[in-house]
């Protein structure tokens, strides 16, 4: 660790590392891995700017954590943000928009007029998936845990694929406004709206537990009803239970009881109430309170289950640059989930 100019009681140094933590990658137990990509977003843009927005906001956080008080001492390191990925996202996004605008004009997905563009987007998405897989495979092989920062919600597929080669069985806890179970939405095989459909094609995933869902189509509801590995806790159900006197504690226990001993968390920021993510690309009314989500994660760790990895996706900064609120929330969520992941392993004497 490079302690030059590092004082945990003072301000963070802007050193291109999340939270200003100066740990070296080779010494790290957990690495922050950014994927600035949002080629297939179907509504608002800007999630490719998410990692940088979270990084910028992370410097102003205090390091004390109520679950892991000495968190700043832990070996958390930052993999530099790869701007070539962001540049590829921008060019691919431009092509994807032509496809989306073509379809929104009432044209058919199978029209030859967009065949070339559709193929280009899918090919570049495959390249992105392979890059994420390769990067994550390398760090997992070194015994590191990974906190992935998106980008749109399509980006963790390669990471989850790598995890299936390191763990014989695990569950996914998916927090989102959307079910993301569409098959090749808008013709994009690796759409942000298809991430969980694609994830469920992978081996070794025993359960997909979805929390906070409140915007989905019939195709997705049919998928949920036909696949007994998928368990839905929709936002309407969660809120109605609270209104009828069922505590959040009991609901969290019910959610967690459906998860296996090893858990991957996929956290789309729009799973939260929009007050916490005003600039996310596909906002939906309703959602979890920030502390509700944190309580669920804390309860998960207290249950003895192990967080083997997580992603935070769909954070998008204010396009007017007047507020860092989205990045601020993303940074606080990133720090808390990282600390809880560390704690879930240290309780089992693995770190």
mmCIF file of C-alpha atoms in Angstrom:
data_model
loop_
_atom_site.group_PDB
_atom_site.id
_atom_site.type_symbol
_atom_site.label_atom_id
_atom_site.label_comp_id
_atom_site.label_asym_id
_atom_site.label_seq_id
_atom_site.Cartn_x
_atom_site.Cartn_y
_atom_site.Cartn_z
ATOM 1 C CA UNK A 1 0.000 0.000 0.000
ATOM 2 C CA UNK A 2 1.243 3.467 -0.865
ATOM 3 C CA UNK A 3 0.618 5.590 2.218
ATOM 4 C CA UNK A 4 2.198 8.738 0.769
ATOM 5 C CA UNK A 5 -0.184 11.638 1.497
ATOM 6 C CA UNK A 6 -2.773 9.152 2.804
ATOM 7 C CA UNK A 7 -4.528 10.060 6.036
ATOM 8 C CA UNK A 8 -7.817 8.281 6.850
ATOM 9 C CA UNK A 9 -8.890 11.230 9.002
ATOM 10 C CA UNK A 10 -8.481 13.844 6.270
ATOM 11 C CA UNK A 11 -9.823 14.395 2.739
ATOM 12 C CA UNK A 12 -9.321 11.840 -0.017
ATOM 13 C CA UNK A 13 -6.599 12.427 -2.565
ATOM 14 C CA UNK A 14 -7.903 12.384 -6.146
ATOM 15 C CA UNK A 15 -5.671 9.580 -7.379
ATOM 16 C CA UNK A 16 -7.965 7.904 -9.968
ATOM 17 C CA UNK A 17 -8.807 5.235 -7.386
ATOM 18 C CA UNK A 18 -12.299 4.773 -5.991
ATOM 19 C CA UNK A 19 -12.595 6.506 -2.599
ATOM 20 C CA UNK A 20 -8.966 7.611 -2.922
ATOM 21 C CA UNK A 21 -7.805 4.284 -1.492
ATOM 22 C CA UNK A 22 -4.177 3.797 -2.577
ATOM 23 C CA UNK A 23 -3.926 -0.011 -2.545
ATOM 24 C CA UNK A 24 -2.023 -1.785 -5.323
ATOM 25 C CA UNK A 25 -3.950 -4.185 -7.561
ATOM 26 C CA UNK A 26 -1.495 -7.029 -6.969
ATOM 27 C CA UNK A 27 -2.099 -6.808 -3.194
ATOM 28 C CA UNK A 28 -5.865 -6.384 -3.374
ATOM 29 C CA UNK A 29 -8.501 -8.731 -2.004
ATOM 30 C CA UNK A 30 -11.229 -6.815 -3.871
ATOM 31 C CA UNK A 31 -10.850 -4.918 -7.144
ATOM 32 C CA UNK A 32 -13.131 -2.234 -8.580
ATOM 33 C CA UNK A 33 -13.682 -3.006 -12.264
ATOM 34 C CA UNK A 34 -15.441 -0.409 -14.443
ATOM 35 C CA UNK A 35 -17.273 -1.165 -17.695
ATOM 36 C CA UNK A 36 -18.327 2.158 -19.324
ATOM 37 C CA UNK A 37 -20.725 0.732 -21.908
ATOM 38 C CA UNK A 38 -24.354 1.571 -22.801
ATOM 39 C CA UNK A 39 -24.750 0.675 -26.466
ATOM 40 C CA UNK A 40 -28.209 -0.935 -26.292
ATOM 41 C CA UNK A 41 -30.071 1.298 -23.852
ATOM 42 C CA UNK A 42 -33.660 1.710 -24.973
ATOM 43 C CA UNK A 43 -34.657 5.022 -23.381
ATOM 44 C CA UNK A 44 -32.292 7.507 -21.721
ATOM 45 C CA UNK A 45 -28.555 7.483 -22.348
ATOM 46 C CA UNK A 46 -25.581 8.234 -20.127
ATOM 47 C CA UNK A 47 -24.879 5.096 -18.116
ATOM 48 C CA UNK A 48 -21.472 4.746 -19.812
ATOM 49 C CA UNK A 49 -20.602 7.831 -17.757
ATOM 50 C CA UNK A 50 -21.602 6.013 -14.583
ATOM 51 C CA UNK A 51 -18.189 4.692 -13.477
ATOM 52 C CA UNK A 52 -16.570 8.116 -13.784
ATOM 53 C CA UNK A 53 -19.475 9.801 -11.978
ATOM 54 C CA UNK A 54 -19.188 7.312 -9.122
ATOM 55 C CA UNK A 55 -15.403 7.713 -9.037
ATOM 56 C CA UNK A 56 -15.654 11.512 -8.876
ATOM 57 C CA UNK A 57 -18.233 11.387 -6.083
ATOM 58 C CA UNK A 58 -16.382 8.694 -4.141
ATOM 59 C CA UNK A 59 -13.617 11.046 -3.025
ATOM 60 C CA UNK A 60 -15.925 12.963 -0.693
ATOM 61 C CA UNK A 61 -17.147 9.924 1.275
ATOM 62 C CA UNK A 62 -15.931 9.348 4.822
ATOM 63 C CA UNK A 63 -14.319 5.956 5.308
ATOM 64 C CA UNK A 64 -15.929 4.870 8.571
ATOM 65 C CA UNK A 65 -18.475 2.110 7.986
ATOM 66 C CA UNK A 66 -20.886 0.947 10.680
ATOM 67 C CA UNK A 67 -20.633 -2.673 9.500
ATOM 68 C CA UNK A 68 -16.876 -2.674 8.887
ATOM 69 C CA UNK A 69 -15.361 0.247 10.866
ATOM 70 C CA UNK A 70 -11.811 -0.135 9.559
ATOM 71 C CA UNK A 71 -12.892 -0.609 5.961
ATOM 72 C CA UNK A 72 -10.291 1.823 4.657
ATOM 73 C CA UNK A 73 -7.551 -0.565 5.843
ATOM 74 C CA UNK A 74 -8.848 -3.417 3.678
ATOM 75 C CA UNK A 75 -7.178 -4.186 0.382
ATOM 76 C CA UNK A 76 -9.499 -2.553 -2.155
ATOM 77 C CA UNK A 77 -7.873 -1.510 -5.426
ATOM 78 C CA UNK A 78 -9.031 0.197 -8.607
ATOM 79 C CA UNK A 79 -8.523 -1.157 -12.102
ATOM 80 C CA UNK A 80 -8.156 1.966 -14.296
ATOM 81 C CA UNK A 81 -11.217 2.850 -16.363
ATOM 82 C CA UNK A 82 -10.606 1.759 -19.958
ATOM 83 C CA UNK A 83 -11.614 4.673 -22.183
ATOM 84 C CA UNK A 84 -11.293 2.542 -25.327
ATOM 85 C CA UNK A 85 -14.357 0.613 -24.117
ATOM 86 C CA UNK A 86 -16.234 3.867 -23.668
ATOM 87 C CA UNK A 87 -15.248 4.982 -27.179
ATOM 88 C CA UNK A 88 -16.490 1.671 -28.648
ATOM 89 C CA UNK A 89 -19.707 2.118 -26.718
ATOM 90 C CA UNK A 90 -20.272 5.531 -28.282
ATOM 91 C CA UNK A 91 -19.804 4.302 -31.853
ATOM 92 C CA UNK A 92 -21.901 1.196 -31.219
ATOM 93 C CA UNK A 93 -24.610 3.269 -29.583
ATOM 94 C CA UNK A 94 -24.871 5.441 -32.689
ATOM 95 C CA UNK A 95 -25.523 2.328 -34.785
ATOM 96 C CA UNK A 96 -27.994 0.911 -32.258
ATOM 97 C CA UNK A 97 -29.990 4.151 -32.318
ATOM 98 C CA UNK A 98 -30.600 3.773 -36.039
ATOM 99 C CA UNK A 99 -32.078 0.325 -35.367
ATOM 100 C CA UNK A 100 -34.244 1.561 -32.496
ATOM 101 C CA UNK A 101 -35.522 4.560 -34.487
ATOM 102 C CA UNK A 102 -36.296 2.252 -37.424
ATOM 103 C CA UNK A 103 -38.382 0.002 -35.168
ATOM 104 C CA UNK A 104 -40.080 2.902 -33.402
ATOM 105 C CA UNK A 105 -41.272 4.091 -36.823
ATOM 106 C CA UNK A 106 -43.306 0.887 -37.108
ATOM 107 C CA UNK A 107 -40.903 -1.109 -39.256
ATOM 108 C CA UNK A 108 -40.205 -4.820 -38.857
ATOM 109 C CA UNK A 109 -37.230 -6.178 -36.967
ATOM 110 C CA UNK A 110 -36.469 -8.614 -39.792
ATOM 111 C CA UNK A 111 -36.387 -5.960 -42.500
ATOM 112 C CA UNK A 112 -33.144 -6.253 -44.472
ATOM 113 C CA UNK A 113 -32.697 -2.491 -44.213
ATOM 114 C CA UNK A 114 -31.300 -2.910 -40.696
ATOM 115 C CA UNK A 115 -29.741 -6.379 -40.949
ATOM 116 C CA UNK A 116 -26.204 -5.034 -41.204
ATOM 117 C CA UNK A 117 -26.595 -2.562 -38.335
ATOM 118 C CA UNK A 118 -28.194 -5.149 -36.086
ATOM 119 C CA UNK A 119 -25.387 -7.622 -36.762
ATOM 120 C CA UNK A 120 -22.750 -4.975 -36.009
ATOM 121 C CA UNK A 121 -24.258 -4.146 -32.630
ATOM 122 C CA UNK A 122 -24.542 -7.819 -31.697
ATOM 123 C CA UNK A 123 -20.971 -8.535 -32.788
ATOM 124 C CA UNK A 124 -19.587 -5.634 -30.740
ATOM 125 C CA UNK A 125 -21.647 -6.719 -27.746
ATOM 126 C CA UNK A 126 -20.112 -10.188 -28.029
ATOM 127 C CA UNK A 127 -16.658 -8.587 -28.060
ATOM 128 C CA UNK A 128 -17.555 -6.596 -24.934
ATOM 129 C CA UNK A 129 -18.816 -9.738 -23.180
ATOM 130 C CA UNK A 130 -15.627 -11.608 -24.058
ATOM 131 C CA UNK A 131 -13.471 -8.750 -22.773
ATOM 132 C CA UNK A 132 -15.351 -8.599 -19.461
ATOM 133 C CA UNK A 133 -15.168 -12.391 -19.150
ATOM 134 C CA UNK A 134 -11.413 -12.430 -19.821
ATOM 135 C CA UNK A 135 -10.676 -9.625 -17.375
ATOM 136 C CA UNK A 136 -12.791 -11.161 -14.625
ATOM 137 C CA UNK A 137 -11.428 -14.652 -15.230
ATOM 138 C CA UNK A 138 -7.904 -13.345 -14.696
ATOM 139 C CA UNK A 139 -8.724 -11.640 -11.392
ATOM 140 C CA UNK A 140 -10.826 -14.525 -10.115
ATOM 141 C CA UNK A 141 -7.976 -16.919 -10.903
ATOM 142 C CA UNK A 142 -5.768 -14.752 -8.690
ATOM 143 C CA UNK A 143 -8.225 -15.254 -5.824
ATOM 144 C CA UNK A 144 -9.648 -11.731 -5.932
ATOM 145 C CA UNK A 145 -13.236 -10.633 -5.473
ATOM 146 C CA UNK A 146 -14.643 -8.188 -8.022
ATOM 147 C CA UNK A 147 -16.966 -5.217 -7.691
ATOM 148 C CA UNK A 148 -18.149 -4.400 -11.214
ATOM 149 C CA UNK A 149 -19.339 -0.873 -11.988
ATOM 150 C CA UNK A 150 -21.431 -0.307 -15.117
ATOM 151 C CA UNK A 151 -22.443 0.881 -17.599
ATOM 152 C CA UNK A 152 -25.824 -0.398 -18.609
ATOM 153 C CA UNK A 153 -27.131 -3.633 -17.166
ATOM 154 C CA UNK A 154 -25.920 -5.780 -20.054
ATOM 155 C CA UNK A 155 -22.298 -5.567 -18.896
ATOM 156 C CA UNK A 156 -22.081 -8.149 -16.066
ATOM 157 C CA UNK A 157 -22.831 -11.164 -18.294
ATOM 158 C CA UNK A 158 -19.151 -11.974 -18.898
ATOM 159 C CA UNK A 159 -18.435 -11.600 -15.181
ATOM 160 C CA UNK A 160 -21.230 -13.964 -14.177
ATOM 161 C CA UNK A 161 -20.068 -16.448 -16.813
ATOM 162 C CA UNK A 162 -16.581 -16.390 -15.271
ATOM 163 C CA UNK A 163 -18.072 -16.988 -11.818
ATOM 164 C CA UNK A 164 -19.886 -20.102 -13.066
ATOM 165 C CA UNK A 165 -16.463 -21.583 -13.797
ATOM 166 C CA UNK A 166 -15.284 -20.941 -10.228
ATOM 167 C CA UNK A 167 -18.401 -21.942 -8.276
ATOM 168 C CA UNK A 168 -20.454 -25.097 -8.664
ATOM 169 C CA UNK A 169 -23.673 -23.448 -7.500
ATOM 170 C CA UNK A 170 -24.859 -19.975 -6.599
ATOM 171 C CA UNK A 171 -27.935 -17.764 -6.623
ATOM 172 C CA UNK A 172 -28.455 -14.302 -8.023
ATOM 173 C CA UNK A 173 -30.140 -11.584 -6.002
ATOM 174 C CA UNK A 174 -31.408 -9.147 -8.621
ATOM 175 C CA UNK A 175 -32.593 -5.693 -7.528
ATOM 176 C CA UNK A 176 -34.214 -3.768 -10.357
ATOM 177 C CA UNK A 177 -37.313 -1.976 -11.572
ATOM 178 C CA UNK A 178 -37.322 -4.323 -14.580
ATOM 179 C CA UNK A 179 -37.245 -8.107 -14.899
ATOM 180 C CA UNK A 180 -34.683 -7.997 -17.761
ATOM 181 C CA UNK A 181 -35.953 -11.358 -19.043
ATOM 182 C CA UNK A 182 -36.693 -10.354 -22.642
ATOM 183 C CA UNK A 183 -35.220 -12.543 -25.339
ATOM 184 C CA UNK A 184 -33.075 -10.302 -27.592
ATOM 185 C CA UNK A 185 -35.010 -7.107 -26.936
ATOM 186 C CA UNK A 186 -35.187 -4.853 -30.027
ATOM 187 C CA UNK A 187 -33.168 -7.503 -31.843
ATOM 188 C CA UNK A 188 -30.122 -6.995 -29.619
ATOM 189 C CA UNK A 189 -29.118 -10.376 -28.249
ATOM 190 C CA UNK A 190 -27.219 -8.740 -25.403
ATOM 191 C CA UNK A 191 -29.600 -5.902 -24.654
ATOM 192 C CA UNK A 192 -29.649 -4.365 -21.194
ATOM 193 C CA UNK A 193 -33.244 -5.647 -21.078
ATOM 194 C CA UNK A 194 -32.088 -9.222 -21.739
ATOM 195 C CA UNK A 195 -29.349 -9.626 -19.137
ATOM 196 C CA UNK A 196 -31.240 -12.031 -16.864
ATOM 197 C CA UNK A 197 -32.611 -14.014 -19.801
ATOM 198 C CA UNK A 198 -28.998 -14.541 -20.913
ATOM 199 C CA UNK A 199 -27.743 -15.205 -17.394
ATOM 200 C CA UNK A 200 -30.270 -17.995 -16.944
ATOM 201 C CA UNK A 201 -28.762 -19.818 -19.934
ATOM 202 C CA UNK A 202 -25.522 -20.230 -17.958
ATOM 203 C CA UNK A 203 -24.768 -23.326 -15.842
ATOM 204 C CA UNK A 204 -24.530 -23.551 -12.039
ATOM 205 C CA UNK A 205 -27.112 -20.842 -11.272
ATOM 206 C CA UNK A 206 -29.774 -22.412 -9.095
ATOM 207 C CA UNK A 207 -32.002 -19.410 -8.343
ATOM 208 C CA UNK A 208 -32.744 -15.937 -9.653
ATOM 209 C CA UNK A 209 -34.459 -13.960 -6.894
ATOM 210 C CA UNK A 210 -35.820 -10.674 -8.232
ATOM 211 C CA UNK A 211 -36.669 -7.818 -5.861
ATOM 212 C CA UNK A 212 -38.404 -4.506 -6.546
ATOM 213 C CA UNK A 213 -39.610 -5.375 -10.059
ATOM 214 C CA UNK A 214 -42.470 -3.150 -11.181
ATOM 215 C CA UNK A 215 -42.216 -2.841 -14.967
ATOM 216 C CA UNK A 216 -42.324 -5.972 -17.146
ATOM 217 C CA UNK A 217 -44.067 -7.454 -20.178
ATOM 218 C CA UNK A 218 -46.173 -10.586 -20.666
ATOM 219 C CA UNK A 219 -43.222 -12.443 -22.204
ATOM 220 C CA UNK A 220 -41.263 -11.887 -19.002
ATOM 221 C CA UNK A 221 -44.171 -12.854 -16.753
ATOM 222 C CA UNK A 222 -44.560 -16.065 -18.734
ATOM 223 C CA UNK A 223 -40.853 -16.763 -18.277
ATOM 224 C CA UNK A 224 -41.125 -16.231 -14.520
ATOM 225 C CA UNK A 225 -44.158 -18.514 -14.273
ATOM 226 C CA UNK A 226 -42.587 -21.271 -16.368
ATOM 227 C CA UNK A 227 -39.134 -21.400 -14.739
ATOM 228 C CA UNK A 228 -39.191 -22.553 -11.116
ATOM 229 C CA UNK A 229 -35.675 -21.181 -10.611
ATOM 230 C CA UNK A 230 -37.021 -17.616 -10.870
ATOM 231 C CA UNK A 231 -38.662 -16.144 -7.778
ATOM 232 C CA UNK A 232 -40.308 -12.735 -8.027
ATOM 233 C CA UNK A 233 -40.779 -10.258 -5.180
ATOM 234 C CA UNK A 234 -42.384 -7.440 -7.129
ATOM 235 C CA UNK A 235 -42.523 -3.927 -5.733
ATOM 236 C CA UNK A 236 -46.324 -3.933 -5.477
ATOM 237 C CA UNK A 237 -46.246 -7.089 -3.385
ATOM 238 C CA UNK A 238 -43.489 -5.767 -1.106
ATOM 239 C CA UNK A 239 -45.250 -2.452 -0.507
ATOM 240 C CA UNK A 240 -48.681 -4.042 0.011
ATOM 241 C CA UNK A 241 -47.165 -6.353 2.601
ATOM 242 C CA UNK A 242 -45.759 -3.365 4.487
ATOM 243 C CA UNK A 243 -49.115 -1.544 4.316
ATOM 244 C CA UNK A 244 -50.782 -4.678 5.725
ATOM 245 C CA UNK A 245 -48.396 -4.943 8.669
ATOM 246 C CA UNK A 246 -45.743 -7.399 7.463
ATOM 247 C CA UNK A 247 -42.388 -5.994 8.551
ATOM 248 C CA UNK A 248 -39.469 -5.429 6.204
ATOM 249 C CA UNK A 249 -37.456 -7.704 8.476
ATOM 250 C CA UNK A 250 -39.802 -10.624 7.800
ATOM 251 C CA UNK A 251 -39.890 -9.895 4.093
ATOM 252 C CA UNK A 252 -36.078 -9.804 3.913
ATOM 253 C CA UNK A 253 -35.902 -13.133 5.739
ATOM 254 C CA UNK A 254 -38.301 -14.605 3.183
ATOM 255 C CA UNK A 255 -36.246 -13.252 0.274
ATOM 256 C CA UNK A 256 -32.989 -14.569 1.730
ATOM 257 C CA UNK A 257 -34.433 -18.014 2.469
ATOM 258 C CA UNK A 258 -34.790 -18.506 -1.279
ATOM 259 C CA UNK A 259 -31.068 -17.947 -1.900
ATOM 260 C CA UNK A 260 -28.345 -20.566 -1.774
ATOM 261 C CA UNK A 261 -25.239 -20.242 0.400
ATOM 262 C CA UNK A 262 -23.313 -18.355 -2.286
ATOM 263 C CA UNK A 263 -24.927 -15.221 -3.716
ATOM 264 C CA UNK A 264 -24.144 -12.851 -6.550
ATOM 265 C CA UNK A 265 -25.854 -9.441 -6.309
ATOM 266 C CA UNK A 266 -26.872 -7.647 -9.487
ATOM 267 C CA UNK A 267 -28.008 -4.150 -8.537
ATOM 268 C CA UNK A 268 -29.621 -1.931 -11.153
ATOM 269 C CA UNK A 269 -29.844 1.502 -9.559
ATOM 270 C CA UNK A 270 -33.390 1.976 -10.867
ATOM 271 C CA UNK A 271 -34.452 -0.673 -8.365
ATOM 272 C CA UNK A 272 -34.359 2.248 -5.939
ATOM 273 C CA UNK A 273 -36.949 4.998 -5.745
ATOM 274 C CA UNK A 274 -36.175 7.600 -8.410
ATOM 275 C CA UNK A 275 -35.296 10.191 -5.776
ATOM 276 C CA UNK A 276 -32.030 8.255 -5.425
ATOM 277 C CA UNK A 277 -31.373 7.932 -9.165
ATOM 278 C CA UNK A 278 -33.069 10.857 -10.967
ATOM 279 C CA UNK A 279 -30.960 10.557 -14.123
ATOM 280 C CA UNK A 280 -30.990 6.793 -14.652
ATOM 281 C CA UNK A 281 -31.963 5.754 -18.165
ATOM 282 C CA UNK A 282 -35.230 3.889 -17.540
ATOM 283 C CA UNK A 283 -36.798 5.287 -14.354
ATOM 284 C CA UNK A 284 -39.994 3.790 -12.935
ATOM 285 C CA UNK A 285 -42.171 5.172 -10.140
ATOM 286 C CA UNK A 286 -41.937 3.282 -6.870
ATOM 287 C CA UNK A 287 -38.925 1.268 -5.785
ATOM 288 C CA UNK A 288 -36.903 0.573 -2.681
ATOM 289 C CA UNK A 289 -35.717 3.173 -0.238
ATOM 290 C CA UNK A 290 -31.903 3.325 -0.013
ATOM 291 C CA UNK A 291 -31.896 2.070 3.572
ATOM 292 C CA UNK A 292 -34.360 -0.692 2.725
ATOM 293 C CA UNK A 293 -31.913 -2.024 0.143
ATOM 294 C CA UNK A 294 -28.972 -1.759 2.536
ATOM 295 C CA UNK A 295 -30.923 -3.560 5.279
ATOM 296 C CA UNK A 296 -31.608 -6.417 2.866
ATOM 297 C CA UNK A 297 -27.876 -6.730 2.116
ATOM 298 C CA UNK A 298 -26.932 -6.517 5.799
ATOM 299 C CA UNK A 299 -29.482 -9.205 6.646
ATOM 300 C CA UNK A 300 -28.088 -11.378 3.870
ATOM 301 C CA UNK A 301 -24.596 -11.217 5.385
ATOM 302 C CA UNK A 302 -25.876 -11.772 8.926
ATOM 303 C CA UNK A 303 -27.612 -14.931 7.706
ATOM 304 C CA UNK A 304 -24.191 -16.426 6.992
ATOM 305 C CA UNK A 305 -24.491 -16.410 3.228
ATOM 306 C CA UNK A 306 -21.474 -15.407 1.165
ATOM 307 C CA UNK A 307 -21.440 -12.653 -1.458
ATOM 308 C CA UNK A 308 -19.192 -13.955 -4.241
ATOM 309 C CA UNK A 309 -19.470 -10.847 -6.400
ATOM 310 C CA UNK A 310 -21.724 -7.983 -7.378
ATOM 311 C CA UNK A 311 -22.399 -5.318 -9.956
ATOM 312 C CA UNK A 312 -23.899 -1.830 -9.763
ATOM 313 C CA UNK A 313 -25.331 -0.663 -13.071
ATOM 314 C CA UNK A 314 -27.382 2.069 -14.747
ATOM 315 C CA UNK A 315 -26.028 5.022 -12.735
ATOM 316 C CA UNK A 316 -26.099 8.061 -15.023
ATOM 317 C CA UNK A 317 -24.892 11.548 -14.058
ATOM 318 C CA UNK A 318 -26.854 14.760 -14.351
ATOM 319 C CA UNK A 319 -26.416 15.907 -17.953
ATOM 320 C CA UNK A 320 -26.406 19.559 -16.864
ATOM 321 C CA UNK A 321 -23.518 18.900 -14.447
ATOM 322 C CA UNK A 322 -25.473 20.755 -11.772
ATOM 323 C CA UNK A 323 -25.627 17.817 -9.352
ATOM 324 C CA UNK A 324 -23.523 14.800 -8.378
ATOM 325 C CA UNK A 325 -26.446 13.115 -6.636
ATOM 326 C CA UNK A 326 -26.547 10.010 -8.863
ATOM 327 C CA UNK A 327 -22.811 9.489 -8.532
ATOM 328 C CA UNK A 328 -23.018 10.158 -4.806
ATOM 329 C CA UNK A 329 -25.655 7.459 -4.292
ATOM 330 C CA UNK A 330 -23.741 5.083 -6.576
ATOM 331 C CA UNK A 331 -20.542 5.651 -4.604
ATOM 332 C CA UNK A 332 -22.220 5.060 -1.253
ATOM 333 C CA UNK A 333 -23.874 1.901 -2.536
ATOM 334 C CA UNK A 334 -20.563 0.702 -3.979
ATOM 335 C CA UNK A 335 -18.709 1.250 -0.700
ATOM 336 C CA UNK A 336 -21.399 -0.459 1.381
ATOM 337 C CA UNK A 337 -21.697 -3.490 -0.896
ATOM 338 C CA UNK A 338 -17.916 -3.844 -1.088
ATOM 339 C CA UNK A 339 -17.640 -3.779 2.694
ATOM 340 C CA UNK A 340 -20.474 -6.271 3.090
ATOM 341 C CA UNK A 341 -18.905 -8.590 0.526
ATOM 342 C CA UNK A 342 -15.613 -8.413 2.424
ATOM 343 C CA UNK A 343 -17.426 -9.043 5.702
ATOM 344 C CA UNK A 344 -19.307 -12.060 4.312
ATOM 345 C CA UNK A 345 -15.952 -13.700 3.563
ATOM 346 C CA UNK A 346 -14.116 -12.595 6.691
ATOM 347 C CA UNK A 347 -16.859 -14.114 8.845
ATOM 348 C CA UNK A 348 -15.968 -17.403 7.175
ATOM 349 C CA UNK A 349 -12.230 -16.778 7.801
ATOM 350 C CA UNK A 350 -11.473 -16.545 4.082
ATOM 351 C CA UNK A 351 -9.917 -13.061 4.120
#
